[in-house]
Short mmCIF file of C-alpha atoms and ligand atoms in Angstrom, two decimals:
data_model
loop_
_atom_site.label_atom_id
_atom_site.label_comp_id
_atom_site.label_asym_id
_atom_site.label_seq_id
_atom_site.Cartn_x
_atom_site.Cartn_y
_atom_site.Cartn_z
CA MET B 227 18.59 -33.50 -9.85
CA THR B 228 18.46 -32.13 -6.40
CA ALA B 229 14.89 -30.94 -4.69
CA PRO B 230 13.57 -27.13 -4.81
CA LYS B 231 15.43 -24.98 -2.47
CA LYS B 232 12.34 -23.45 0.15
CA LEU B 233 11.20 -19.84 0.92
CA PHE B 234 9.27 -17.94 2.92
CA ILE B 235 8.74 -14.58 3.00
CA LYS B 236 6.80 -12.91 5.62
CA THR B 237 5.05 -8.69 4.49
CA TYR B 238 4.35 -6.11 6.19
CA GLY B 239 3.69 -2.86 5.90
CA CYS B 240 1.89 -1.67 2.69
CA GLN B 241 0.89 -3.03 -0.44
CA MET B 242 4.44 -1.73 -2.23
CA ASN B 243 6.16 -4.13 0.51
CA VAL B 244 3.56 -6.66 -1.82
CA TYR B 245 4.54 -6.46 -4.74
CA ASP B 246 8.02 -6.05 -3.88
CA SER B 247 7.78 -9.93 -1.82
CA GLU B 248 6.34 -10.53 -4.71
CA ARG B 249 9.45 -9.64 -7.11
CA MET B 250 11.55 -11.03 -4.43
CA ALA B 251 10.55 -14.47 -4.87
CA GLU B 252 10.30 -14.60 -8.40
CA ALA B 253 14.46 -13.88 -8.62
CA MET B 254 15.25 -15.60 -5.58
CA GLY B 255 13.83 -18.61 -8.75
CA GLY B 256 15.76 -18.33 -10.43
CA GLN B 257 18.74 -19.28 -7.54
CA GLY B 258 16.01 -22.29 -7.27
CA TYR B 259 13.88 -20.88 -5.02
CA VAL B 260 9.90 -21.99 -4.12
CA GLN B 261 7.55 -19.86 -2.46
CA THR B 262 6.49 -21.60 0.68
CA GLN B 263 2.95 -20.91 2.83
CA THR B 264 5.01 -21.07 6.92
CA ALA B 265 8.20 -20.54 8.87
CA ASP B 266 8.92 -24.45 9.45
CA ASP B 267 9.74 -26.26 6.80
CA ALA B 268 11.41 -24.21 5.33
CA ASP B 269 15.30 -23.37 4.05
CA MET B 270 15.69 -19.47 3.81
CA ILE B 271 13.54 -16.62 6.00
CA LEU B 272 13.03 -13.37 4.68
CA LEU B 273 10.99 -11.09 6.18
CA ASN B 274 10.05 -8.28 4.73
CA THR B 275 9.48 -5.43 7.13
CA CYS B 276 8.16 -2.08 8.25
CA HIS B 277 8.97 1.47 9.88
CA ILE B 278 6.66 3.33 9.54
CA ARG B 279 5.04 2.71 13.05
CA GLU B 280 6.88 2.26 16.47
CA LYS B 281 4.59 -1.52 17.05
CA ALA B 282 5.05 -2.18 13.16
CA ALA B 283 9.20 -2.27 13.82
CA GLU B 284 9.52 -3.98 17.11
CA LYS B 285 7.43 -7.33 15.93
CA VAL B 286 9.69 -7.88 13.30
CA TYR B 287 12.77 -8.14 17.01
CA SER B 288 9.98 -10.71 18.34
CA GLU B 289 9.08 -12.85 15.23
CA LEU B 290 12.82 -13.55 14.54
CA GLY B 291 13.07 -13.56 18.97
CA ARG B 292 10.62 -16.91 18.05
CA TYR B 293 12.83 -19.02 14.39
CA LYS B 294 15.77 -19.40 17.29
CA GLY B 295 14.53 -23.04 17.70
CA LEU B 296 13.68 -23.40 14.39
CA LYS B 297 17.79 -21.79 13.25
CA VAL B 298 18.52 -24.80 16.00
CA ALA B 299 17.09 -28.10 14.53
CA LYS B 300 18.39 -25.82 11.34
CA PRO B 301 22.19 -25.13 11.62
CA ASP B 302 21.67 -24.50 7.49
CA LEU B 303 18.30 -22.46 7.54
CA LYS B 304 18.86 -18.54 6.48
CA ILE B 305 17.17 -16.22 8.10
CA GLY B 306 16.97 -12.45 6.12
CA VAL B 307 15.55 -8.82 7.10
CA ALA B 308 14.59 -7.22 4.01
CA GLY B 309 12.47 -4.18 3.73
CA CYS B 310 12.17 -0.04 5.22
CA VAL B 311 13.73 -1.97 9.26
CA ALA B 312 16.06 -3.29 7.25
CA GLN B 313 17.64 0.42 5.44
CA ALA B 314 16.54 2.45 8.97
CA GLU B 315 18.26 -0.02 10.97
CA GLY B 316 20.50 -1.85 8.79
CA GLU B 317 23.66 -3.33 11.17
CA GLU B 318 21.56 -3.18 14.33
CA ILE B 319 19.60 -5.70 13.25
CA MET B 320 22.36 -7.71 13.49
CA ARG B 321 23.91 -7.57 15.86
CA ARG B 322 20.62 -7.52 18.19
CA GLN B 323 19.51 -10.36 16.61
CA PRO B 324 23.49 -12.41 16.16
CA MET B 325 21.02 -15.76 13.96
CA VAL B 326 20.68 -12.74 11.04
CA ASP B 327 22.36 -13.56 7.85
CA LEU B 328 21.16 -10.81 5.43
CA VAL B 329 19.66 -7.65 5.47
CA VAL B 330 19.25 -6.17 2.52
CA GLY B 331 17.14 -2.92 2.01
CA PRO B 332 15.01 -1.30 -0.93
CA GLN B 333 16.52 0.30 -3.20
CA SER B 334 18.49 -3.42 -3.58
CA TYR B 335 16.29 -6.39 -3.86
CA HIS B 336 18.11 -6.72 -7.42
CA ARG B 337 21.25 -7.45 -5.32
CA LEU B 338 19.54 -10.29 -4.04
CA PRO B 339 20.48 -13.33 -5.34
CA GLU B 340 24.32 -12.22 -5.14
CA MET B 341 23.63 -11.92 -1.87
CA GLU B 342 21.50 -15.77 -1.23
CA ALA B 343 25.24 -16.53 -2.72
CA LYS B 344 27.09 -15.17 -0.18
CA ILE B 345 25.24 -16.30 2.92
CA ARG B 346 25.51 -20.40 1.65
CA GLU B 347 28.81 -19.82 2.14
CA GLY B 348 28.15 -18.74 5.71
CA LYS B 349 29.17 -15.60 5.11
CA LYS B 350 26.62 -12.32 6.79
CA ALA B 351 25.64 -9.72 3.57
CA LEU B 352 24.46 -6.15 4.45
CA ASP B 353 22.73 -3.73 2.21
CA THR B 354 21.32 -0.75 2.54
CA ASP B 355 22.93 1.11 -0.50
CA PHE B 356 20.66 3.41 -2.68
CA PRO B 357 22.71 1.70 -5.98
CA GLU B 358 22.64 4.50 -9.61
CA GLU B 359 21.01 1.52 -11.35
CA GLY B 360 17.14 0.89 -10.90
CA LYS B 361 16.99 -2.37 -9.47
CA PHE B 362 12.72 -3.11 -11.22
CA ASP B 363 13.97 -3.74 -13.82
CA LYS B 364 16.90 -5.84 -13.29
CA LEU B 365 14.18 -7.56 -11.06
CA ILE B 366 11.64 -8.40 -13.26
CA ALA B 367 11.98 -12.44 -13.58
CA ARG B 368 8.70 -12.08 -16.55
CA PRO B 369 6.83 -16.00 -15.18
CA LYS B 370 4.03 -16.40 -17.44
CA ALA B 371 2.24 -18.71 -14.92
CA LYS B 372 -1.49 -18.04 -14.68
CA ARG B 373 -2.69 -15.53 -11.27
CA GLY B 374 -5.48 -13.83 -10.02
CA PRO B 375 -7.55 -10.99 -11.37
CA THR B 376 -6.11 -8.73 -9.06
CA ALA B 377 -2.60 -7.27 -9.22
CA PHE B 378 -0.31 -4.33 -7.84
CA LEU B 379 2.52 -2.71 -10.26
CA THR B 380 4.56 -0.14 -8.60
CA VAL B 381 5.41 2.41 -11.24
CA GLN B 382 7.10 5.23 -8.97
CA GLU B 383 9.09 5.06 -5.71
CA GLY B 384 10.34 7.00 -2.48
CA CYS B 385 9.48 9.95 -0.88
CA ASP B 386 10.39 14.23 -2.20
CA LYS B 387 8.19 15.27 0.50
CA PHE B 388 9.44 15.29 4.22
CA CYS B 389 5.37 15.62 6.05
CA ALA B 390 7.73 15.85 10.22
CA PHE B 391 6.32 12.24 10.93
CA CYS B 392 6.93 10.36 8.51
CA VAL B 393 10.16 7.46 7.97
CA VAL B 394 9.31 6.71 4.22
CA PRO B 395 11.50 9.54 3.40
CA TYR B 396 14.91 8.20 4.94
CA THR B 397 13.24 4.51 3.93
CA ARG B 398 12.46 4.82 0.37
CA GLY B 399 14.68 7.74 -0.66
CA ALA B 400 13.77 9.55 -3.65
CA GLU B 401 10.95 9.60 -5.40
CA VAL B 402 11.60 8.13 -8.56
CA SER B 403 9.52 6.70 -11.28
CA ARG B 404 9.71 3.53 -14.11
CA PRO B 405 9.75 4.77 -17.39
CA VAL B 406 7.14 4.94 -19.96
CA ASP B 407 6.99 1.71 -21.69
CA ARG B 408 8.46 -0.68 -18.81
CA VAL B 409 5.08 -0.30 -17.23
CA LEU B 410 2.89 -0.93 -19.91
CA THR B 411 4.88 -4.04 -20.74
CA GLU B 412 4.32 -5.22 -16.68
CA ALA B 413 0.46 -4.08 -17.24
CA ARG B 414 0.33 -6.79 -21.37
CA ASP B 415 2.30 -9.23 -19.30
CA LEU B 416 -0.26 -8.97 -16.03
CA VAL B 417 -3.51 -9.06 -17.77
CA GLU B 418 -1.55 -12.65 -20.47
CA ARG B 419 -1.25 -14.11 -16.47
CA GLY B 420 -4.46 -13.58 -16.39
CA VAL B 421 -4.76 -9.81 -14.85
CA ARG B 422 -8.44 -7.80 -14.97
CA GLU B 423 -7.58 -4.96 -12.76
CA ILE B 424 -4.44 -2.86 -11.73
CA THR B 425 -3.66 -0.91 -8.48
CA LEU B 426 -0.48 1.53 -9.35
CA LEU B 427 1.86 1.51 -7.09
CA GLY B 428 3.67 4.55 -4.88
CA GLN B 429 4.22 6.32 -1.80
CA ASN B 430 3.68 9.35 -4.27
CA VAL B 431 1.91 7.48 -7.40
CA ASN B 432 0.65 11.08 -8.35
CA ALA B 433 4.01 12.49 -8.53
CA TYR B 434 4.87 9.81 -11.66
CA HIS B 435 6.71 11.54 -13.84
CA GLY B 436 8.28 8.71 -15.81
CA ALA B 437 9.91 8.66 -19.39
CA GLY B 438 7.83 8.34 -22.53
CA PRO B 439 8.44 8.63 -26.17
CA ASN B 440 7.98 12.13 -26.01
CA GLY B 441 9.07 12.96 -22.83
CA ASP B 442 7.84 12.89 -19.63
CA MET B 443 4.06 11.77 -18.91
CA GLY B 444 2.20 12.41 -15.61
CA LEU B 445 0.00 9.93 -14.04
CA ALA B 446 -2.89 10.59 -16.34
CA GLN B 447 -1.07 9.92 -19.20
CA LEU B 448 0.11 7.22 -17.57
CA ILE B 449 -3.59 5.84 -16.82
CA TRP B 450 -4.40 6.35 -20.56
CA ALA B 451 -1.93 4.24 -22.43
CA LEU B 452 -3.03 1.36 -19.35
CA ASN B 453 -6.66 2.50 -20.20
CA ASP B 454 -5.81 0.65 -24.18
CA VAL B 455 -4.42 -2.13 -22.86
CA ASP B 456 -6.79 -4.73 -24.73
CA GLY B 457 -7.88 -6.97 -21.70
CA LEU B 458 -7.75 -4.63 -18.92
CA GLU B 459 -10.64 -3.81 -17.82
CA ARG B 460 -9.94 -1.51 -14.21
CA ILE B 461 -7.71 0.40 -12.78
CA ARG B 462 -6.55 2.11 -9.65
CA PHE B 463 -4.31 3.65 -8.18
CA THR B 464 -2.35 4.20 -4.77
CA THR B 465 -1.10 6.26 -2.56
CA SER B 466 -2.08 9.82 -3.65
CA HIS B 467 -0.84 13.57 -2.25
CA PRO B 468 -3.24 15.93 -2.67
CA ASN B 469 -0.71 18.60 -3.97
CA ASP B 470 -0.24 16.76 -7.00
CA MET B 471 -3.63 16.58 -7.90
CA ASP B 472 -3.28 18.11 -10.97
CA ASP B 473 -5.71 18.71 -13.56
CA ALA B 474 -5.14 16.13 -15.53
CA LEU B 475 -5.75 13.52 -14.01
CA ILE B 476 -8.76 14.83 -11.39
CA GLU B 477 -10.61 15.20 -15.66
CA ALA B 478 -9.23 11.34 -15.86
CA HIS B 479 -11.95 10.61 -13.09
CA GLY B 480 -14.72 11.75 -15.08
CA ASP B 481 -13.66 10.60 -18.51
CA CYS B 482 -11.22 7.96 -18.03
CA PRO B 483 -13.03 4.74 -18.73
CA LYS B 484 -11.47 2.43 -17.17
CA LEU B 485 -10.32 4.28 -13.66
CA MET B 486 -12.32 2.98 -11.14
CA PRO B 487 -14.17 6.05 -9.30
CA TYR B 488 -12.53 5.36 -6.07
CA LEU B 489 -9.29 7.20 -4.61
CA HIS B 490 -7.77 7.31 -1.30
CA LEU B 491 -6.16 10.57 -0.50
CA PRO B 492 -4.99 10.59 3.00
CA VAL B 493 -5.17 14.33 4.68
CA GLN B 494 -4.66 13.58 7.82
CA ALA B 495 -5.43 15.89 9.21
CA GLY B 496 -8.06 18.86 9.79
CA SER B 497 -6.13 21.84 11.60
CA ASP B 498 -4.39 24.14 9.74
CA LYS B 499 -2.14 24.65 12.23
CA ILE B 500 -0.90 21.73 12.44
CA LEU B 501 0.01 20.28 8.67
CA LYS B 502 1.75 22.77 8.36
CA ARG B 503 3.38 21.55 11.77
CA MET B 504 3.27 18.39 9.76
CA ASN B 505 4.96 20.30 6.68
CA ARG B 506 2.13 18.72 4.77
CA SER B 507 2.06 21.41 1.79
CA HIS B 508 -1.39 22.06 1.48
CA THR B 509 -4.76 23.58 3.76
CA ALA B 510 -7.78 22.01 5.11
CA ALA B 511 -9.14 24.38 2.45
CA SER B 512 -7.00 23.26 -0.87
CA TYR B 513 -7.91 19.42 0.36
CA LEU B 514 -11.63 19.99 0.04
CA ARG B 515 -11.34 21.36 -2.66
CA VAL B 516 -9.29 18.62 -5.06
CA ILE B 517 -12.95 16.54 -4.01
CA GLU B 518 -15.17 19.21 -4.78
CA ARG B 519 -13.56 18.97 -7.64
CA LEU B 520 -13.67 15.11 -7.83
CA ARG B 521 -17.02 15.26 -7.12
CA GLU B 522 -18.07 17.94 -9.79
CA VAL B 523 -16.14 14.99 -12.87
CA ARG B 524 -17.56 12.10 -10.42
CA PRO B 525 -20.58 12.57 -8.47
CA ASP B 526 -20.46 8.91 -6.63
CA ILE B 527 -16.80 8.33 -6.38
CA HIS B 528 -15.26 7.10 -2.86
CA ILE B 529 -13.54 8.86 -0.98
CA SER B 530 -11.16 7.21 1.71
CA GLY B 531 -8.00 8.25 3.62
CA ASP B 532 -5.48 8.28 6.58
CA PHE B 533 -5.48 10.01 9.67
CA ILE B 534 -3.07 11.33 12.36
CA VAL B 535 -4.43 11.82 16.10
CA GLY B 536 -2.10 13.29 18.89
CA PHE B 537 0.26 15.31 16.21
CA PRO B 538 2.79 17.20 19.30
CA GLU B 539 0.93 20.15 20.45
CA GLU B 540 -2.42 19.23 19.17
CA THR B 541 -4.75 20.40 21.34
CA GLU B 542 -8.95 19.53 21.58
CA GLU B 543 -9.71 22.40 19.15
CA ASP B 544 -6.94 21.05 16.52
CA PHE B 545 -8.63 17.78 16.86
CA GLN B 546 -12.02 19.10 16.36
CA ALA B 547 -11.05 20.77 12.55
CA THR B 548 -10.26 16.89 10.98
CA LEU B 549 -13.69 15.62 13.20
CA ASP B 550 -14.81 18.96 11.32
CA LEU B 551 -13.29 18.16 7.93
CA ILE B 552 -14.21 13.84 7.89
CA GLU B 553 -17.72 15.29 8.12
CA ALA B 554 -17.41 17.68 5.36
CA VAL B 555 -15.64 15.23 3.23
CA ARG B 556 -17.65 12.00 4.57
CA TYR B 557 -15.90 8.74 3.92
CA GLY B 558 -16.86 5.73 1.87
CA SER B 559 -13.28 4.26 3.76
CA ALA B 560 -10.45 5.19 6.01
CA TYR B 561 -7.20 4.96 7.76
CA SER B 562 -6.52 6.60 10.67
CA PHE B 563 -3.75 5.82 13.95
CA LYS B 564 -1.61 7.35 17.01
CA TYR B 565 1.39 8.64 16.19
CA SER B 566 4.10 7.19 16.59
CA THR B 567 7.15 9.27 17.54
CA ARG B 568 9.55 8.09 15.26
CA PRO B 569 13.64 8.44 16.00
CA GLY B 570 15.27 10.44 13.51
CA THR B 571 12.16 12.82 12.20
CA PRO B 572 11.74 16.01 13.92
CA ALA B 573 8.31 15.51 15.36
CA ALA B 574 9.86 13.56 17.45
CA GLU B 575 11.90 17.15 19.00
CA ARG B 576 8.45 18.32 20.09
CA PRO B 577 6.12 18.34 22.63
CA GLN B 578 4.27 14.91 22.68
CA VAL B 579 0.44 14.42 23.32
CA PRO B 580 -0.22 11.78 26.37
CA GLU B 581 -0.99 8.37 25.64
CA ASP B 582 -4.32 8.50 26.99
CA GLU B 583 -5.45 11.87 25.25
CA LYS B 584 -3.96 9.63 21.50
CA ASP B 585 -6.39 6.80 22.77
CA ASP B 586 -9.49 9.00 23.74
CA ARG B 587 -9.15 11.44 20.19
CA LEU B 588 -8.46 7.68 18.25
CA GLN B 589 -11.90 6.29 19.27
CA ARG B 590 -14.25 9.58 18.88
CA LEU B 591 -12.66 9.62 14.94
CA GLN B 592 -13.04 6.58 13.92
CA ALA B 593 -16.71 6.31 15.40
CA LEU B 594 -17.00 9.05 13.23
CA LEU B 595 -15.45 7.44 10.06
CA THR B 596 -17.31 3.97 10.91
CA ARG B 597 -20.20 5.31 11.30
CA GLN B 598 -19.40 7.18 8.07
CA GLN B 599 -18.42 3.92 5.96
CA ARG B 600 -21.75 1.86 6.90
CA GLN B 601 -23.13 4.84 5.85
CA LEU B 602 -21.37 4.98 2.55
CA GLN B 603 -22.56 0.91 1.94
CA ASP B 604 -25.81 1.04 3.07
CA ASP B 605 -26.75 3.29 0.50
CA MET B 606 -25.09 1.01 -2.23
CA VAL B 607 -28.33 -1.11 -1.40
CA GLY B 608 -30.65 -0.70 -4.25
CA ARG B 609 -28.52 0.12 -6.80
CA ASP B 610 -26.80 -2.24 -9.02
CA VAL B 611 -21.96 -2.09 -9.19
CA SER B 612 -19.91 -3.72 -11.49
CA VAL B 613 -18.46 -6.26 -9.65
CA LEU B 614 -15.24 -8.22 -11.12
CA PHE B 615 -14.79 -11.53 -8.32
CA GLU B 616 -12.70 -12.79 -7.11
CA LYS B 617 -12.64 -15.81 -5.41
CA PRO B 618 -15.37 -18.81 -3.80
CA GLY B 619 -16.83 -17.59 -1.03
CA ARG B 620 -17.46 -19.30 2.38
CA GLU B 621 -20.92 -20.76 1.77
CA ALA B 622 -21.48 -23.34 -0.86
CA GLY B 623 -21.93 -21.87 -4.36
CA GLN B 624 -21.19 -17.65 -3.45
CA MET B 625 -19.02 -15.48 -5.30
CA VAL B 626 -17.65 -12.56 -3.64
CA GLY B 627 -15.50 -9.87 -5.44
CA LYS B 628 -15.49 -5.74 -5.43
CA SER B 629 -17.06 -3.47 -6.16
CA GLU B 630 -16.05 -0.59 -8.58
CA TYR B 631 -15.71 1.33 -5.03
CA LEU B 632 -14.53 -1.80 -3.48
CA HIS B 633 -17.28 -2.89 -1.08
CA SER B 634 -16.69 -6.83 -0.77
CA VAL B 635 -19.31 -8.06 -3.37
CA HIS B 636 -20.99 -11.85 -2.41
CA VAL B 637 -22.91 -14.08 -4.35
CA THR B 638 -24.82 -16.87 -5.13
CA ALA B 639 -25.11 -17.83 -8.42
CA ASP B 640 -23.69 -20.72 -10.25
CA GLY B 641 -21.28 -20.02 -13.34
CA VAL B 642 -19.91 -17.28 -12.66
CA SER B 643 -16.07 -17.84 -11.88
CA PRO B 644 -12.81 -15.91 -10.56
CA GLY B 645 -11.89 -13.29 -12.67
CA ASP B 646 -15.16 -13.14 -14.32
CA MET B 647 -17.13 -8.75 -15.01
CA ALA B 648 -21.08 -8.64 -13.51
CA ARG B 649 -23.90 -6.54 -13.05
CA VAL B 650 -24.96 -6.98 -9.55
CA HIS B 651 -27.86 -5.65 -7.95
CA ILE B 652 -27.40 -5.16 -4.17
CA LEU B 653 -30.00 -6.49 -1.66
CA GLU B 654 -28.05 -6.09 1.54
CA SER B 655 -25.63 -4.52 2.98
CA ARG B 656 -24.43 -6.42 6.70
CA THR B 657 -20.83 -5.65 8.49
CA ASN B 658 -17.75 -6.11 6.13
CA SER B 659 -19.71 -6.33 2.10
CA LEU B 660 -22.33 -6.85 0.21
CA SER B 661 -24.79 -9.13 -0.90
CA GLY B 662 -26.68 -9.03 -4.27
CA GLN B 663 -27.77 -11.71 -7.22
CA LEU B 664 -27.03 -11.06 -11.19
CA ILE B 665 -28.51 -8.66 -13.30
N1 LIG K 1293 2.90 8.30 1.50
C1 LIG K 1293 1.52 8.27 1.75
C2 LIG K 1293 1.63 7.02 3.21
C3 LIG K 1293 2.20 6.92 3.77
S1 LIG K 1293 2.29 5.67 4.96
C4 LIG K 1293 0.92 9.48 2.26
O1 LIG K 1293 1.54 10.27 1.28
O2 LIG K 1293 -0.10 9.51 2.25
C5 LIG K 1293 0.75 5.42 5.54
C6 LIG K 1293 0.08 6.31 6.76
O3 LIG K 1293 0.68 5.96 8.35
C7 LIG K 1293 -0.26 7.69 6.05
O4 LIG K 1293 -0.81 8.18 5.62
C8 LIG K 1293 0.14 8.30 7.61
O5 LIG K 1293 -1.31 8.08 8.12
C9 LIG K 1293 0.81 7.13 8.60
N2 LIG K 1293 1.68 7.38 9.48
C10 LIG K 1293 2.66 8.12 9.19
N3 LIG K 1293 3.84 7.67 9.85
C11 LIG K 1293 3.05 7.50 10.81
C12 LIG K 1293 4.04 7.92 12.11
N4 LIG K 1293 5.47 8.25 12.74
N5 LIG K 1293 2.52 7.76 13.40
C13 LIG K 1293 1.32 7.65 12.99
N6 LIG K 1293 1.60 7.04 11.32
C14 LIG K 1293 1.28 7.79 11.00
FE1 LIG K 1294 5.61 10.35 4.05
FE2 LIG K 1294 4.19 12.17 3.49
FE3 LIG K 1294 6.37 11.42 2.07
FE4 LIG K 1294 3.37 9.99 2.18
S1 LIG K 1294 4.16 11.80 1.22
S2 LIG K 1294 5.08 8.76 2.33
S3 LIG K 1294 3.26 10.74 5.06
S4 LIG K 1294 6.65 11.64 4.08
FE1 LIG K 1295 6.14 0.79 6.16
FE2 LIG K 1295 8.05 1.10 4.33
FE3 LIG K 1295 5.29 1.40 3.25
S1 LIG K 1295 8.11 2.24 6.80
S2 LIG K 1295 3.89 1.56 5.26
S3 LIG K 1295 6.46 -1.25 4.50
S4 LIG K 1295 6.99 2.23 2.81
#
């Protein structure tokens, strides 16, 4: 028997890439690879990349530069680039970095084993097709190994929304939903392997419309079906678009026992003029109405969002409208970014906001968001929350888990293991976490 080959995967970008990397590692297991945690001892390195902002894309080339020495020392080392940069740049990657052996776009991952066989013969392999056959159902290896208490499960991929700033519709392709029975099978497998909480993933996960036994099912129906899976304790989903928050999904937040009271609902900006130019197809008021309805059915729900500052032609007044919207919503957490010009997207052609103005706006926006986040976290002190424990903490005897609102919660207690759920009385709020005692 020959020793297994070692595969090092480095993952950038969103949760969907994390999920894809797991699937690719499983698929490569069939080619005799085991995963390793360092590039140094790898026989193959795979970068799973992100193209969302300029910095994300440039990281790939600087990381590849670092592998030059490794390839000289070990000429058999194979280097591959997957993910959204692979899709966007294709062959260009091999031109800029000739030591790259393989380039594979997100919709072709099921072809990775054949591609690996090809590069082992010393050839190059490139695949950035959007093939007809669905990658997922060919990619699922269904291993039985135990795993941690939380998992991602991609149910929808791609985007038809074409926001004026965004590369995702070009890198991930059109919206596709996986059939309900496949999702349920994968969820049951995960639960058998120790998973207690599943986060359903999609670039527009609430646009989900997967084939079910009696026609297409929406995300709310899928969540209700998952609610019946024994052993599964918690359901989350991300990322959602405000326009796809239909009545059934809003109501599920009030009625569905396993659906967590937390929602990531990006808005990007608070000025209707900017939202229109972003091609977001919702207004600040329609977004606020969705939040209001969610709070009617689930008053304790925590809202999280994404923001872009310095979108082309954003004035100080427009920016102020974003701050006003944030004041109105009160976010439990948020991600905020300076607008980054992406070649090939419509906004790249518009008059740009100067960099120092973007910096200034980002600082002011983040100061407000941090204040809100801290306030909502501090408000948890004295309350009881449910915690799903994930791993030991830094101090002896400590365990860390997540509340239903996704706060990290520390507890010092005997006999608590990863995967356990317990009620915890919150005693203290620290910079990025809460601590408390078991009830
Ligand atoms: N599908 C999700 C998220 C897509 S990308 C949605 O519609 O919300 C994640 C976040 O990256 C976006 O919500 C947006 O805030 C940010 N983003 C996307 N393109 C960007 C760009 N060109 N510059 C800066 N931020 C960007
Ligand atoms: Fe990008 Fe907009 Fe699609 Fe989200 S909805 S992935 S921001 S184009
Ligand atoms: Fe990045 Fe692609 Fe995800 S561009 S954010 S890895 S969909």
